[in-house]
């Protein structure tokens, strides 16, 4: 073992104390925070892409620009509605003409049916009288001595009966044809009226859709159209 002198030991202890003192700092109470940094793209939790349900309509004016703040319901774009207004006006006029024309056609078809019924009734009575007259003449001729006269009146009677049957049949067919014409006209009128009304409704809808408004309040992030564009 090596025994060091006390003076050397004191010197070593003093050096260690000095080193310990130099490595000591005064602590104070404070809040500790931890933070990180990152790069990325911010995206709104609620965003909307807006458009109008029209086509081939010229844009009159774009009322907002990228970065503008808008409120819900605010108008964003206006359109040139002149052509759409003309289309609506023409559609309404066509609808009016269709209504008038349909009424005229149906009136004509019903008049023909009425005439056919009247003809049938009138001719039926007339033919009944003619047959009755021919039969009476034939019955009277049976008592005559002349066989030729009997044959003549019989032939006239048979012809009257045949004419009655034929005419009544034709007149009944005319009535049925007139009824079918009325039904066909009514169905055709319904179709043409529906089509004309649809043209009006489509024109009205096009005008109603000819608007772009903000569905939510927020900031415009992009504008994809310009005034003068065909939408």
XYZ file of C-alpha atoms in Angstrom:
231
model
C 0.000 0.000 0.000
C 1.059 3.554 -0.649
C 0.556 5.998 2.134
C 0.189 9.589 1.035
C 1.009 12.475 3.192
C -1.924 14.369 4.751
C -0.966 17.481 2.965
C -1.403 15.691 -0.357
C -4.751 14.232 0.713
C -6.102 17.622 1.627
C -5.024 18.963 -1.686
C -6.847 16.213 -3.584
C -10.023 16.659 -1.541
C -9.944 20.398 -2.157
C -9.626 19.851 -5.879
C -12.616 17.481 -5.899
C -14.753 20.005 -4.003
C -13.840 22.702 -6.438
C -14.775 20.473 -9.380
C -18.083 19.597 -7.741
C -18.803 23.258 -7.121
C -18.059 24.194 -10.714
C -20.519 21.559 -12.041
C -23.450 22.777 -9.931
C -26.061 25.322 -11.185
C -28.948 27.062 -9.501
C -32.329 25.516 -10.545
C -35.573 27.416 -10.750
C -39.188 26.201 -11.295
C -40.634 26.660 -14.825
C -43.055 25.086 -17.357
C -41.620 22.680 -19.872
C -43.129 22.525 -23.375
C -42.563 20.224 -26.311
C -43.268 21.369 -29.897
C -42.753 20.088 -33.412
C -42.923 21.746 -36.820
C -44.263 20.299 -40.083
C -45.259 21.371 -43.593
C -48.580 20.574 -45.305
C -51.759 21.895 -46.941
C -54.676 23.291 -44.949
C -58.116 22.109 -46.029
C -61.472 23.414 -44.851
C -63.724 20.965 -43.057
C -66.654 22.401 -45.024
C -66.102 23.346 -48.653
C -68.426 23.506 -51.655
C -67.994 23.521 -55.413
C -70.875 25.440 -56.966
C -72.279 25.489 -60.499
C -75.479 26.194 -62.427
C -77.640 23.549 -64.136
C -77.747 25.339 -67.487
C -75.895 25.000 -70.769
C -75.094 27.220 -73.760
C -75.838 30.374 -71.781
C -73.471 33.352 -71.894
C -72.037 34.618 -68.603
C -72.940 38.251 -68.096
C -70.834 39.069 -65.057
C -68.650 37.330 -62.468
C -69.337 39.084 -59.172
C -66.499 37.629 -57.070
C -62.791 36.982 -57.301
C -60.468 34.468 -55.688
C -59.939 35.387 -52.053
C -63.217 37.275 -51.631
C -65.310 36.601 -48.547
C -68.957 35.821 -49.245
C -72.083 35.134 -47.238
C -74.489 32.257 -47.723
C -76.985 33.028 -50.489
C -74.847 35.744 -52.057
C -74.954 35.848 -55.855
C -71.665 34.845 -57.480
C -72.360 34.958 -61.226
C -75.059 36.491 -63.445
C -76.074 35.199 -66.876
C -77.449 36.718 -70.061
C -81.037 35.469 -69.831
C -82.332 37.096 -73.031
C -82.269 33.878 -75.081
C -83.876 31.926 -72.254
C -86.611 34.547 -71.948
C -87.238 34.270 -75.688
C -87.388 30.474 -75.408
C -89.915 30.751 -72.583
C -92.021 33.246 -74.529
C -92.030 30.975 -77.606
C -92.913 27.946 -75.464
C -95.848 29.774 -73.877
C -97.101 30.872 -77.297
C -96.779 27.332 -78.607
C -98.714 26.039 -75.592
C -101.498 28.530 -76.259
C -101.634 27.528 -79.929
C -101.706 23.865 -78.971
C -104.619 24.404 -76.605
C -106.567 26.264 -79.299
C -105.759 23.724 -81.989
C -106.613 20.788 -79.725
C -109.966 22.316 -78.854
C -110.732 22.856 -82.545
C -109.726 19.324 -83.526
C -111.734 17.744 -80.734
C -114.751 19.886 -81.562
C -114.538 18.780 -85.192
C -114.231 15.102 -84.235
C -117.216 15.322 -81.902
C -119.252 17.126 -84.555
C -118.538 14.318 -87.029
C -119.660 11.792 -84.450
C -122.849 13.746 -83.860
C -123.464 13.966 -87.623
C -122.896 10.233 -88.003
C -125.403 9.466 -85.264
C -127.936 11.841 -86.791
C -127.446 10.349 -90.255
C -127.956 6.870 -88.891
C -131.150 7.851 -87.081
C -132.555 9.802 -90.018
C -131.755 7.208 -92.656
C -132.939 4.399 -90.442
C -136.398 5.946 -90.200
C -136.430 6.745 -93.917
C -135.387 3.231 -94.907
C -137.962 1.738 -92.578
C -140.656 3.716 -94.350
C -139.315 2.724 -97.773
C -139.272 -0.954 -96.813
C -142.760 -0.735 -95.327
C -144.036 0.979 -98.484
C -142.356 -1.559 -100.775
C -143.766 -4.412 -98.716
C -147.255 -2.939 -98.838
C -147.035 -2.558 -102.611
C -145.786 -6.101 -102.961
C -148.563 -7.482 -100.769
C -151.122 -5.633 -102.844
C -149.557 -6.882 -106.092
C -149.894 -10.466 -104.967
C -153.643 -10.152 -105.506
C -153.171 -8.827 -109.021
C -153.579 -11.058 -112.003
C -150.279 -9.999 -113.651
C -147.401 -12.260 -112.626
C -144.906 -9.752 -114.022
C -146.193 -7.082 -111.689
C -145.810 -9.453 -108.761
C -142.194 -10.099 -109.662
C -141.536 -6.380 -110.105
C -142.935 -5.362 -106.718
C -141.227 -8.291 -105.004
C -137.891 -7.259 -106.469
C -138.439 -3.652 -105.320
C -139.278 -4.845 -101.816
C -136.234 -7.110 -101.596
C -134.024 -4.275 -102.874
C -135.451 -1.931 -100.238
C -134.700 -4.472 -97.513
C -131.159 -4.961 -98.826
C -130.624 -1.210 -99.015
C -131.889 -0.841 -95.467
C -129.491 -3.490 -94.152
C -126.521 -2.116 -96.079
C -127.129 1.531 -95.168
C -127.714 0.798 -91.501
C -124.475 -1.184 -91.385
C -122.492 1.586 -93.077
C -123.988 4.233 -90.830
C -123.168 2.204 -87.722
C -119.590 1.812 -88.961
C -119.437 5.582 -89.508
C -120.516 6.092 -85.899
C -117.839 3.697 -84.615
C -115.183 5.340 -86.779
C -116.255 8.755 -85.522
C -116.035 7.510 -81.917
C -112.527 6.184 -82.547
C -111.605 9.519 -84.097
C -112.786 11.336 -80.987
C -110.758 9.000 -78.745
C -107.678 9.307 -80.975
C -108.008 13.095 -81.007
C -108.348 13.224 -77.225
C -105.247 11.054 -76.729
C -103.308 13.052 -79.290
C -104.372 16.285 -77.620
C -103.209 15.038 -74.235
C -99.817 14.130 -75.691
C -99.329 17.407 -77.572
C -100.515 19.399 -74.565
C -98.126 17.527 -72.278
C -95.213 18.158 -74.638
C -96.067 21.847 -74.989
C -96.404 22.228 -71.225
C -93.069 20.455 -70.717
C -91.376 22.958 -73.023
C -92.745 25.772 -70.864
C -91.700 24.035 -67.646
C -88.207 23.355 -69.030
C -87.825 26.995 -70.045
C -88.940 28.162 -66.593
C -86.577 25.700 -64.922
C -83.694 26.883 -67.101
C -84.310 30.448 -65.963
C -84.567 29.384 -62.324
C -81.290 27.463 -62.632
C -79.631 30.423 -64.310
C -78.085 31.562 -61.035
C -75.071 30.682 -58.920
C -75.171 31.586 -55.233
C -72.952 30.741 -52.296
C -74.316 27.673 -50.466
C -72.269 28.539 -47.380
C -70.440 31.555 -45.999
C -66.723 31.487 -46.573
C -63.853 32.465 -48.837
C -63.706 32.028 -52.604
C -60.749 29.759 -53.337
C -61.114 29.484 -57.114
C -63.144 30.991 -59.970
C -63.262 28.996 -63.190
C -65.240 31.315 -65.458
C -65.068 34.805 -66.908
C -67.622 37.274 -68.222
C -68.450 36.506 -71.847
C -67.841 32.765 -71.507
C -70.498 30.360 -72.747
C -71.441 28.318 -69.700
